[in-house]
Amino acid sequence: MQKECVLYEKKKLKKVRCLACAHKCVINEGKTGICGVRKNENGKLMLIVYGKVSSINVDPIEKKPLYHFLPGSYALSIGTVGCNFKCDFCQNFDISQSSKSGKIFGEEISPEEIVISAVKYNCKSIAYTYNEPAIFIEFVKDCAKLAKENGLKNILVTNGYFSRESFGYIKEYIDAVNIDLKSFKESFYNKYCGGNLKNVLEIIKKFYKSGIHVEITTLVIPGLNDSDTEFRNIAKFIASVDKKIPWHISRFFPKYRMLNKKITSKESLEKAYEIGIKQGLKNVHIGNV
Ligand code: SF4
């Protein structure tokens, strides 16, 4: 199953420019963008993971993590393969990075079947998660529209690398988001993720200003983003948007290209917690422990 993308523009010589995320890849005929799932086929941009679900599960909403939105409920959680980031510490690298070496896999499921399953399993929401939803945004929208018509809420779990276009395209269908704020350093985003911090900060503010419920997650990696200054800067930023925005400080486990790192210590997570509270945050949560 694949479908022509909506968020792109045609260029000369059968090139296309994808508008789904802040990379805005210009893609030659026969090639894919950075995410590996949006492919230029004869001058048309195709979403090659449309309806190709790599993971589907009924999860407690707290696992997203969202602690302040429909607490105690279940979210039907779905993802495809691929990502617009390349994080060396990715905890889901087996699905997020596979498309970059051409491995596209998943079970074909239609938006209708997803919504039927959500209702059947007593879920109150559908979460687009496990890999980055901006890269399969047209599929998200088709599911989200149908979900809304059936009384379900829609949740994005994202790295925040949306473009202005994809944000505008999806915002009216989304009720809650959990956005990663991986670091407060541009150099970290450039080196380890292949993106930039500025865009992520802008998107956090945009979602918040649109009245969408926002929670933030930071995966704390020993030696990389666990200094007091880093925690303080992240907490300060969140507080500047709204002190009530929940901040999830999550424990890292060695994965992918960071097998040489240690598991985050409890002390480090507790230090982040204290700094968050000191900066005035009302809802700081330690996770993955
Ligand atoms: S979603 Fe982002 S990474 Fe993927 S092709 Fe579009 S602009 Fe490039």
PDB file of C-alpha atoms and ligand atoms in Angstrom:
ATOM      1  CA  MET A   1       0.000   0.000   0.000  1.00  0.00           C
ATOM      2  CA  GLN A   2       1.322   3.435  -0.827  1.00  0.00           C
ATOM      3  CA  LYS A   3      -0.273   6.782  -1.451  1.00  0.00           C
ATOM      4  CA  GLU A   4       0.705  10.056  -3.043  1.00  0.00           C
ATOM      5  CA  CYS A   5       1.798  12.532  -0.394  1.00  0.00           C
ATOM      6  CA  VAL A   6      -0.100  15.770   0.063  1.00  0.00           C
ATOM      7  CA  LEU A   7       2.678  17.782   1.655  1.00  0.00           C
ATOM      8  CA  TYR A   8       5.115  18.367  -1.164  1.00  0.00           C
ATOM      9  CA  GLU A   9       5.717  20.562  -4.183  1.00  0.00           C
ATOM     10  CA  LYS A  10       6.872  19.679  -7.663  1.00  0.00           C
ATOM     11  CA  LYS A  11      10.122  21.160  -8.978  1.00  0.00           C
ATOM     12  CA  LYS A  12      11.878  21.193 -12.333  1.00  0.00           C
ATOM     13  CA  LEU A  13      13.407  18.020 -13.821  1.00  0.00           C
ATOM     14  CA  LYS A  14      10.965  15.777 -11.944  1.00  0.00           C
ATOM     15  CA  LYS A  15      12.423  16.764  -8.589  1.00  0.00           C
ATOM     16  CA  VAL A  16      10.122  17.253  -5.601  1.00  0.00           C
ATOM     17  CA  ARG A  17      10.416  19.115  -2.325  1.00  0.00           C
ATOM     18  CA  CYS A  18       8.876  17.405   0.682  1.00  0.00           C
ATOM     19  CA  LEU A  19       7.175  19.715   3.179  1.00  0.00           C
ATOM     20  CA  ALA A  20       6.346  17.190   5.898  1.00  0.00           C
ATOM     21  CA  CYS A  21       9.178  18.049   8.239  1.00  0.00           C
ATOM     22  CA  ALA A  22      11.667  20.813   8.847  1.00  0.00           C
ATOM     23  CA  HIS A  23      14.310  19.130   6.676  1.00  0.00           C
ATOM     24  CA  LYS A  24      12.290  20.008   3.558  1.00  0.00           C
ATOM     25  CA  CYS A  25      14.263  17.502   1.475  1.00  0.00           C
ATOM     26  CA  VAL A  26      14.602  18.118  -2.249  1.00  0.00           C
ATOM     27  CA  ILE A  27      14.363  14.614  -3.720  1.00  0.00           C
ATOM     28  CA  ASN A  28      15.504  13.424  -7.126  1.00  0.00           C
ATOM     29  CA  GLU A  29      13.516  10.938  -9.161  1.00  0.00           C
ATOM     30  CA  GLY A  30      13.799   7.396  -7.769  1.00  0.00           C
ATOM     31  CA  LYS A  31      15.178   8.582  -4.415  1.00  0.00           C
ATOM     32  CA  THR A  32      13.772   8.935  -0.921  1.00  0.00           C
ATOM     33  CA  GLY A  33      14.209  11.767   1.569  1.00  0.00           C
ATOM     34  CA  ILE A  34      16.236  11.496   4.785  1.00  0.00           C
ATOM     35  CA  CYS A  35      13.482   9.474   6.483  1.00  0.00           C
ATOM     36  CA  GLY A  36      13.552   6.799   3.774  1.00  0.00           C
ATOM     37  CA  VAL A  37       9.755   6.533   3.535  1.00  0.00           C
ATOM     38  CA  ARG A  38       8.827   9.364   1.151  1.00  0.00           C
ATOM     39  CA  LYS A  39       9.917   8.476  -2.348  1.00  0.00           C
ATOM     40  CA  ASN A  40       9.989  10.391  -5.617  1.00  0.00           C
ATOM     41  CA  GLU A  41       8.401   8.124  -8.195  1.00  0.00           C
ATOM     42  CA  ASN A  42       8.384   9.673 -11.626  1.00  0.00           C
ATOM     43  CA  GLY A  43       8.020  13.197 -10.257  1.00  0.00           C
ATOM     44  CA  LYS A  44       5.363  12.312  -7.665  1.00  0.00           C
ATOM     45  CA  LEU A  45       6.149  12.023  -3.962  1.00  0.00           C
ATOM     46  CA  MET A  46       4.777   8.745  -2.588  1.00  0.00           C
ATOM     47  CA  LEU A  47       4.355   7.746   1.054  1.00  0.00           C
ATOM     48  CA  ILE A  48       5.610   4.180   0.872  1.00  0.00           C
ATOM     49  CA  VAL A  49       4.585   3.343   4.434  1.00  0.00           C
ATOM     50  CA  TYR A  50       0.972   4.455   4.060  1.00  0.00           C
ATOM     51  CA  GLY A  51      -1.033   1.890   6.074  1.00  0.00           C
ATOM     52  CA  LYS A  52       2.093  -0.194   6.690  1.00  0.00           C
ATOM     53  CA  VAL A  53       2.067  -0.586  10.443  1.00  0.00           C
ATOM     54  CA  SER A  54       5.262  -1.961  12.000  1.00  0.00           C
ATOM     55  CA  SER A  55       3.936  -1.896  15.565  1.00  0.00           C
ATOM     56  CA  ILE A  56       0.477  -1.833  17.074  1.00  0.00           C
ATOM     57  CA  ASN A  57      -0.414  -2.210  20.701  1.00  0.00           C
ATOM     58  CA  VAL A  58      -2.987  -1.311  23.328  1.00  0.00           C
ATOM     59  CA  ASP A  59      -0.935   0.771  25.790  1.00  0.00           C
ATOM     60  CA  PRO A  60      -1.818   2.541  29.020  1.00  0.00           C
ATOM     61  CA  ILE A  61      -1.708   6.229  28.075  1.00  0.00           C
ATOM     62  CA  GLU A  62       0.878   6.773  30.820  1.00  0.00           C
ATOM     63  CA  LYS A  63       3.309   4.760  28.712  1.00  0.00           C
ATOM     64  CA  LYS A  64       3.344   7.393  25.927  1.00  0.00           C
ATOM     65  CA  PRO A  65       4.129   9.115  28.383  1.00  0.00           C
ATOM     66  CA  LEU A  66       1.085  11.306  29.044  1.00  0.00           C
ATOM     67  CA  TYR A  67       0.188  11.610  32.720  1.00  0.00           C
ATOM     68  CA  HIS A  68      -2.268  14.494  32.561  1.00  0.00           C
ATOM     69  CA  PHE A  69      -4.489  13.567  29.627  1.00  0.00           C
ATOM     70  CA  LEU A  70      -7.212  10.919  29.984  1.00  0.00           C
ATOM     71  CA  PRO A  71      -5.361   9.260  32.911  1.00  0.00           C
ATOM     72  CA  GLY A  72      -6.107   5.606  33.467  1.00  0.00           C
ATOM     73  CA  SER A  73      -7.229   5.091  29.864  1.00  0.00           C
ATOM     74  CA  TYR A  74      -5.811   3.012  27.007  1.00  0.00           C
ATOM     75  CA  ALA A  75      -4.413   4.338  23.743  1.00  0.00           C
ATOM     76  CA  LEU A  76      -4.247   2.217  20.614  1.00  0.00           C
ATOM     77  CA  SER A  77      -0.660   2.900  19.637  1.00  0.00           C
ATOM     78  CA  ILE A  78       0.630   2.584  16.100  1.00  0.00           C
ATOM     79  CA  GLY A  79       3.813   3.318  14.196  1.00  0.00           C
ATOM     80  CA  THR A  80       5.430   2.577  10.845  1.00  0.00           C
ATOM     81  CA  VAL A  81       9.159   2.426  10.085  1.00  0.00           C
ATOM     82  CA  GLY A  82      11.509   5.363   9.500  1.00  0.00           C
ATOM     83  CA  CYS A  83      12.500   8.625  11.112  1.00  0.00           C
ATOM     84  CA  ASN A  84      13.690  12.074  10.101  1.00  0.00           C
ATOM     85  CA  PHE A  85      16.312  11.948  12.895  1.00  0.00           C
ATOM     86  CA  LYS A  86      19.212   9.536  13.285  1.00  0.00           C
ATOM     87  CA  CYS A  87      19.714   9.646  17.062  1.00  0.00           C
ATOM     88  CA  ASP A  88      22.656   7.490  18.103  1.00  0.00           C
ATOM     89  CA  PHE A  89      20.808   6.686  21.349  1.00  0.00           C
ATOM     90  CA  CYS A  90      17.454   5.771  19.761  1.00  0.00           C
ATOM     91  CA  GLN A  91      15.530   3.367  21.981  1.00  0.00           C
ATOM     92  CA  ASN A  92      13.448   2.174  18.975  1.00  0.00           C
ATOM     93  CA  PHE A  93      16.190   2.082  16.341  1.00  0.00           C
ATOM     94  CA  ASP A  94      15.069  -1.274  14.904  1.00  0.00           C
ATOM     95  CA  ILE A  95      12.005   0.389  13.426  1.00  0.00           C
ATOM     96  CA  SER A  96      13.113   4.028  13.230  1.00  0.00           C
ATOM     97  CA  GLN A  97      16.332   3.494  11.279  1.00  0.00           C
ATOM     98  CA  SER A  98      15.488   0.456   9.141  1.00  0.00           C
ATOM     99  CA  SER A  99      14.067   2.443   6.211  1.00  0.00           C
ATOM    100  CA  LYS A 100      17.403   4.178   5.723  1.00  0.00           C
ATOM    101  CA  SER A 101      18.861   0.889   4.542  1.00  0.00           C
ATOM    102  CA  GLY A 102      15.773   0.201   2.439  1.00  0.00           C
ATOM    103  CA  LYS A 103      14.050  -2.115   4.928  1.00  0.00           C
ATOM    104  CA  ILE A 104      10.360  -1.298   4.825  1.00  0.00           C
ATOM    105  CA  PHE A 105       8.166  -3.712   6.732  1.00  0.00           C
ATOM    106  CA  GLY A 106       4.816  -3.784   8.457  1.00  0.00           C
ATOM    107  CA  GLU A 107       1.343  -5.167   8.229  1.00  0.00           C
ATOM    108  CA  GLU A 108      -1.147  -3.466   5.936  1.00  0.00           C
ATOM    109  CA  ILE A 109      -3.928  -1.928   7.984  1.00  0.00           C
ATOM    110  CA  SER A 110      -6.433   0.677   6.848  1.00  0.00           C
ATOM    111  CA  PRO A 111      -7.527   3.719   8.900  1.00  0.00           C
ATOM    112  CA  GLU A 112     -10.962   2.076   9.220  1.00  0.00           C
ATOM    113  CA  GLU A 113      -9.453  -1.100  10.707  1.00  0.00           C
ATOM    114  CA  ILE A 114      -7.371   0.938  13.147  1.00  0.00           C
ATOM    115  CA  VAL A 115     -10.381   2.862  14.406  1.00  0.00           C
ATOM    116  CA  ILE A 116     -12.459  -0.331  14.670  1.00  0.00           C
ATOM    117  CA  SER A 117      -9.672  -1.934  16.740  1.00  0.00           C
ATOM    118  CA  ALA A 118      -9.424   1.100  19.022  1.00  0.00           C
ATOM    119  CA  VAL A 119     -13.146   0.949  19.751  1.00  0.00           C
ATOM    120  CA  LYS A 120     -13.099  -2.844  20.126  1.00  0.00           C
ATOM    121  CA  TYR A 121     -10.277  -2.727  22.693  1.00  0.00           C
ATOM    122  CA  ASN A 122     -11.895   0.057  24.685  1.00  0.00           C
ATOM    123  CA  CYS A 123      -9.282   2.681  23.862  1.00  0.00           C
ATOM    124  CA  LYS A 124     -10.105   6.322  24.347  1.00  0.00           C
ATOM    125  CA  SER A 125      -7.451   7.506  21.920  1.00  0.00           C
ATOM    126  CA  ILE A 126      -5.118   6.603  19.088  1.00  0.00           C
ATOM    127  CA  ALA A 127      -1.438   7.422  19.579  1.00  0.00           C
ATOM    128  CA  TYR A 128       0.871   7.876  16.585  1.00  0.00           C
ATOM    129  CA  THR A 129       4.098   6.810  18.203  1.00  0.00           C
ATOM    130  CA  TYR A 130       7.047   4.342  18.182  1.00  0.00           C
ATOM    131  CA  ASN A 131       8.565   6.232  15.216  1.00  0.00           C
ATOM    132  CA  GLU A 132       8.196   9.833  14.078  1.00  0.00           C
ATOM    133  CA  PRO A 133       4.608  10.589  12.937  1.00  0.00           C
ATOM    134  CA  ALA A 134       5.539  13.702  10.890  1.00  0.00           C
ATOM    135  CA  ILE A 135       7.041  11.443   8.219  1.00  0.00           C
ATOM    136  CA  PHE A 136       3.751   9.543   7.717  1.00  0.00           C
ATOM    137  CA  ILE A 137       1.536  12.523   8.374  1.00  0.00           C
ATOM    138  CA  GLU A 138      -0.981  11.832   5.575  1.00  0.00           C
ATOM    139  CA  PHE A 139      -1.727   8.436   7.120  1.00  0.00           C
ATOM    140  CA  VAL A 140      -1.981  10.058  10.553  1.00  0.00           C
ATOM    141  CA  LYS A 141      -4.522  12.529   9.213  1.00  0.00           C
ATOM    142  CA  ASP A 142      -6.704   9.879   7.557  1.00  0.00           C
ATOM    143  CA  CYS A 143      -6.764   7.866  10.796  1.00  0.00           C
ATOM    144  CA  ALA A 144      -7.210  10.920  13.018  1.00  0.00           C
ATOM    145  CA  LYS A 145     -10.172  12.256  11.027  1.00  0.00           C
ATOM    146  CA  LEU A 146     -11.971   8.945  11.277  1.00  0.00           C
ATOM    147  CA  ALA A 147     -11.026   8.578  14.938  1.00  0.00           C
ATOM    148  CA  LYS A 148     -12.554  11.954  15.732  1.00  0.00           C
ATOM    149  CA  GLU A 149     -15.778  11.035  13.950  1.00  0.00           C
ATOM    150  CA  ASN A 150     -15.923   8.007  16.246  1.00  0.00           C
ATOM    151  CA  GLY A 151     -15.389   9.950  19.464  1.00  0.00           C
ATOM    152  CA  LEU A 152     -11.712   9.062  19.912  1.00  0.00           C
ATOM    153  CA  LYS A 153      -8.882  11.466  20.743  1.00  0.00           C
ATOM    154  CA  ASN A 154      -5.621  11.648  18.801  1.00  0.00           C
ATOM    155  CA  ILE A 155      -2.125  11.790  20.264  1.00  0.00           C
ATOM    156  CA  LEU A 156       1.242  12.498  18.656  1.00  0.00           C
ATOM    157  CA  VAL A 157       4.477  11.318  20.225  1.00  0.00           C
ATOM    158  CA  THR A 158       7.051  13.276  18.299  1.00  0.00           C
ATOM    159  CA  ASN A 159      10.576  14.649  18.138  1.00  0.00           C
ATOM    160  CA  GLY A 160       9.076  18.060  17.342  1.00  0.00           C
ATOM    161  CA  TYR A 161      10.666  18.376  13.908  1.00  0.00           C
ATOM    162  CA  PHE A 162       7.418  19.322  12.227  1.00  0.00           C
ATOM    163  CA  SER A 163       7.401  21.888   9.445  1.00  0.00           C
ATOM    164  CA  ARG A 164       5.025  24.853   9.472  1.00  0.00           C
ATOM    165  CA  GLU A 165       3.068  23.013   6.751  1.00  0.00           C
ATOM    166  CA  SER A 166       2.673  19.694   8.582  1.00  0.00           C
ATOM    167  CA  PHE A 167       1.731  21.471  11.788  1.00  0.00           C
ATOM    168  CA  GLY A 168      -1.013  23.407   9.959  1.00  0.00           C
ATOM    169  CA  TYR A 169      -2.126  20.236   8.173  1.00  0.00           C
ATOM    170  CA  ILE A 170      -2.686  18.174  11.323  1.00  0.00           C
ATOM    171  CA  LYS A 171      -3.302  20.493  14.277  1.00  0.00           C
ATOM    172  CA  GLU A 172      -7.102  20.532  14.208  1.00  0.00           C
ATOM    173  CA  TYR A 173      -7.226  16.738  14.568  1.00  0.00           C
ATOM    174  CA  ILE A 174      -4.768  16.463  17.456  1.00  0.00           C
ATOM    175  CA  ASP A 175      -5.748  16.586  21.120  1.00  0.00           C
ATOM    176  CA  ALA A 176      -2.464  15.872  22.905  1.00  0.00           C
ATOM    177  CA  VAL A 177       1.248  15.644  22.146  1.00  0.00           C
ATOM    178  CA  ASN A 178       4.318  14.415  23.885  1.00  0.00           C
ATOM    179  CA  ILE A 179       7.340  16.171  22.401  1.00  0.00           C
ATOM    180  CA  ASP A 180      10.943  15.184  23.023  1.00  0.00           C
ATOM    181  CA  LEU A 181      13.231  17.936  24.165  1.00  0.00           C
ATOM    182  CA  LYS A 182      16.417  15.946  23.903  1.00  0.00           C
ATOM    183  CA  SER A 183      18.848  18.683  24.892  1.00  0.00           C
ATOM    184  CA  PHE A 184      19.093  22.431  25.107  1.00  0.00           C
ATOM    185  CA  LYS A 185      22.179  22.580  22.909  1.00  0.00           C
ATOM    186  CA  GLU A 186      22.158  23.114  19.147  1.00  0.00           C
ATOM    187  CA  SER A 187      25.409  21.147  18.939  1.00  0.00           C
ATOM    188  CA  PHE A 188      23.709  18.105  20.506  1.00  0.00           C
ATOM    189  CA  TYR A 189      20.843  18.191  17.996  1.00  0.00           C
ATOM    190  CA  ASN A 190      23.259  18.659  15.085  1.00  0.00           C
ATOM    191  CA  LYS A 191      25.697  15.950  16.139  1.00  0.00           C
ATOM    192  CA  TYR A 192      23.514  13.192  17.552  1.00  0.00           C
ATOM    193  CA  CYS A 193      20.107  13.703  15.918  1.00  0.00           C
ATOM    194  CA  GLY A 194      20.670  15.439  12.605  1.00  0.00           C
ATOM    195  CA  GLY A 195      18.246  18.263  13.317  1.00  0.00           C
ATOM    196  CA  ASN A 196      18.104  21.580  15.099  1.00  0.00           C
ATOM    197  CA  LEU A 197      16.903  22.702  18.485  1.00  0.00           C
ATOM    198  CA  LYS A 198      15.363  26.000  17.343  1.00  0.00           C
ATOM    199  CA  ASN A 199      12.705  24.265  15.294  1.00  0.00           C
ATOM    200  CA  VAL A 200      11.778  21.953  18.170  1.00  0.00           C
ATOM    201  CA  LEU A 201      11.348  24.878  20.582  1.00  0.00           C
ATOM    202  CA  GLU A 202       9.145  26.698  18.065  1.00  0.00           C
ATOM    203  CA  ILE A 203       6.951  23.636  17.556  1.00  0.00           C
ATOM    204  CA  ILE A 204       6.502  23.134  21.305  1.00  0.00           C
ATOM    205  CA  LYS A 205       5.240  26.717  21.549  1.00  0.00           C
ATOM    206  CA  LYS A 206       3.002  26.308  18.507  1.00  0.00           C
ATOM    207  CA  PHE A 207       1.296  23.181  19.823  1.00  0.00           C
ATOM    208  CA  TYR A 208       0.821  24.823  23.207  1.00  0.00           C
ATOM    209  CA  LYS A 209      -0.594  28.047  21.752  1.00  0.00           C
ATOM    210  CA  SER A 210      -3.055  26.046  19.674  1.00  0.00           C
ATOM    211  CA  GLY A 211      -4.668  24.755  22.853  1.00  0.00           C
ATOM    212  CA  ILE A 212      -3.357  21.205  22.364  1.00  0.00           C
ATOM    213  CA  HIS A 213      -2.357  19.384  25.560  1.00  0.00           C
ATOM    214  CA  VAL A 214       1.463  19.271  25.693  1.00  0.00           C
ATOM    215  CA  GLU A 215       3.852  17.144  27.736  1.00  0.00           C
ATOM    216  CA  ILE A 216       7.642  17.087  27.273  1.00  0.00           C
ATOM    217  CA  THR A 217      10.120  14.223  27.568  1.00  0.00           C
ATOM    218  CA  THR A 218      13.886  14.305  28.031  1.00  0.00           C
ATOM    219  CA  LEU A 219      15.826  11.071  27.791  1.00  0.00           C
ATOM    220  CA  VAL A 220      18.753  11.579  30.141  1.00  0.00           C
ATOM    221  CA  ILE A 221      21.970  10.118  28.723  1.00  0.00           C
ATOM    222  CA  PRO A 222      24.968   9.916  31.080  1.00  0.00           C
ATOM    223  CA  GLY A 223      27.690  12.359  30.076  1.00  0.00           C
ATOM    224  CA  LEU A 224      25.731  13.848  27.177  1.00  0.00           C
ATOM    225  CA  ASN A 225      22.813  15.890  28.475  1.00  0.00           C
ATOM    226  CA  ASP A 226      22.873  15.393  32.243  1.00  0.00           C
ATOM    227  CA  SER A 227      24.606  18.533  33.515  1.00  0.00           C
ATOM    228  CA  ASP A 228      22.867  20.866  35.955  1.00  0.00           C
ATOM    229  CA  THR A 229      23.023  23.639  33.346  1.00  0.00           C
ATOM    230  CA  GLU A 230      21.330  21.483  30.748  1.00  0.00           C
ATOM    231  CA  PHE A 231      18.536  20.452  33.128  1.00  0.00           C
ATOM    232  CA  ARG A 232      18.121  24.072  34.241  1.00  0.00           C
ATOM    233  CA  ASN A 233      17.905  25.389  30.675  1.00  0.00           C
ATOM    234  CA  ILE A 234      15.330  22.793  29.667  1.00  0.00           C
ATOM    235  CA  ALA A 235      13.230  23.393  32.787  1.00  0.00           C
ATOM    236  CA  LYS A 236      13.482  27.181  32.374  1.00  0.00           C
ATOM    237  CA  PHE A 237      12.253  26.952  28.809  1.00  0.00           C
ATOM    238  CA  ILE A 238       9.283  24.752  29.754  1.00  0.00           C
ATOM    239  CA  ALA A 239       8.415  27.109  32.615  1.00  0.00           C
ATOM    240  CA  SER A 240       8.563  30.064  30.225  1.00  0.00           C
ATOM    241  CA  VAL A 241       5.839  28.441  28.124  1.00  0.00           C
ATOM    242  CA  ASP A 242       3.731  27.237  31.076  1.00  0.00           C
ATOM    243  CA  LYS A 243       4.827  25.967  34.487  1.00  0.00           C
ATOM    244  CA  LYS A 244       2.055  23.386  34.407  1.00  0.00           C
ATOM    245  CA  ILE A 245       3.426  21.595  31.332  1.00  0.00           C
ATOM    246  CA  PRO A 246       4.516  18.145  32.579  1.00  0.00           C
ATOM    247  CA  TRP A 247       8.204  17.293  32.169  1.00  0.00           C
ATOM    248  CA  HIS A 248       9.091  13.592  31.962  1.00  0.00           C
ATOM    249  CA  ILE A 249      12.698  12.793  32.780  1.00  0.00           C
ATOM    250  CA  SER A 250      13.331   9.414  31.322  1.00  0.00           C
ATOM    251  CA  ARG A 251      15.971   6.812  32.040  1.00  0.00           C
ATOM    252  CA  PHE A 252      18.254   5.798  29.156  1.00  0.00           C
ATOM    253  CA  PHE A 253      19.253   2.216  28.395  1.00  0.00           C
ATOM    254  CA  PRO A 254      22.294   1.531  26.176  1.00  0.00           C
ATOM    255  CA  LYS A 255      21.000   0.949  22.642  1.00  0.00           C
ATOM    256  CA  TYR A 256      21.939   1.324  18.980  1.00  0.00           C
ATOM    257  CA  ARG A 257      25.194   3.311  18.655  1.00  0.00           C
ATOM    258  CA  MET A 258      25.499   4.081  22.347  1.00  0.00           C
ATOM    259  CA  LEU A 259      26.148   0.683  23.813  1.00  0.00           C
ATOM    260  CA  ASN A 260      29.192   2.097  25.597  1.00  0.00           C
ATOM    261  CA  LYS A 261      27.075   4.372  27.794  1.00  0.00           C
ATOM    262  CA  LYS A 262      25.756   3.408  31.209  1.00  0.00           C
ATOM    263  CA  ILE A 263      22.120   3.225  32.267  1.00  0.00           C
ATOM    264  CA  THR A 264      21.069   6.580  33.749  1.00  0.00           C
ATOM    265  CA  SER A 265      21.493   6.564  37.516  1.00  0.00           C
ATOM    266  CA  LYS A 266      18.556   7.253  39.786  1.00  0.00           C
ATOM    267  CA  GLU A 267      20.581  10.071  41.364  1.00  0.00           C
ATOM    268  CA  SER A 268      20.857  11.830  38.026  1.00  0.00           C
ATOM    269  CA  LEU A 269      17.097  11.600  37.444  1.00  0.00           C
ATOM    270  CA  GLU A 270      16.456  12.872  40.963  1.00  0.00           C
ATOM    271  CA  LYS A 271      18.804  15.797  40.365  1.00  0.00           C
ATOM    272  CA  ALA A 272      16.846  16.723  37.224  1.00  0.00           C
ATOM    273  CA  TYR A 273      13.634  16.420  39.212  1.00  0.00           C
ATOM    274  CA  GLU A 274      14.881  18.828  41.881  1.00  0.00           C
ATOM    275  CA  ILE A 275      16.094  21.335  39.303  1.00  0.00           C
ATOM    276  CA  GLY A 276      12.725  21.167  37.509  1.00  0.00           C
ATOM    277  CA  ILE A 277      10.867  21.881  40.735  1.00  0.00           C
ATOM    278  CA  LYS A 278      13.275  24.718  41.581  1.00  0.00           C
ATOM    279  CA  GLN A 279      12.529  26.324  38.223  1.00  0.00           C
ATOM    280  CA  GLY A 280       8.852  26.359  39.171  1.00  0.00           C
ATOM    281  CA  LEU A 281       7.581  23.367  37.190  1.00  0.00           C
ATOM    282  CA  LYS A 282       4.469  21.889  38.776  1.00  0.00           C
ATOM    283  CA  ASN A 283       4.545  18.453  37.194  1.00  0.00           C
ATOM    284  CA  VAL A 284       7.887  16.705  36.963  1.00  0.00           C
ATOM    285  CA  HIS A 285       7.893  12.935  36.519  1.00  0.00           C
ATOM    286  CA  ILE A 286      10.708  10.428  36.575  1.00  0.00           C
ATOM    287  CA  GLY A 287      10.138   7.671  34.036  1.00  0.00           C
ATOM    288  CA  ASN A 288      11.448   4.315  32.804  1.00  0.00           C
ATOM    289  CA  VAL A 289      12.465   3.359  36.338  1.00  0.00           C
TER     290      VAL A 289
HETATM  291  S1  SF4 B   1       9.512  13.870   6.040  1.00  0.00           S
HETATM  292 FE1  SF4 B   1      11.300  15.153   6.389  1.00  0.00          FE
HETATM  293  S2  SF4 B   1      13.022  13.725   6.172  1.00  0.00           S
HETATM  294 FE2  SF4 B   1      11.259  12.748   5.210  1.00  0.00          FE
HETATM  295  S3  SF4 B   1      11.387  13.320   3.058  1.00  0.00           S
HETATM  296 FE3  SF4 B   1      10.048  14.796   4.069  1.00  0.00          FE
HETATM  297  S4  SF4 B   1      11.377  16.514   4.596  1.00  0.00           S
HETATM  298 FE4  SF4 B   1      12.715  14.720   4.188  1.00  0.00          FE
END
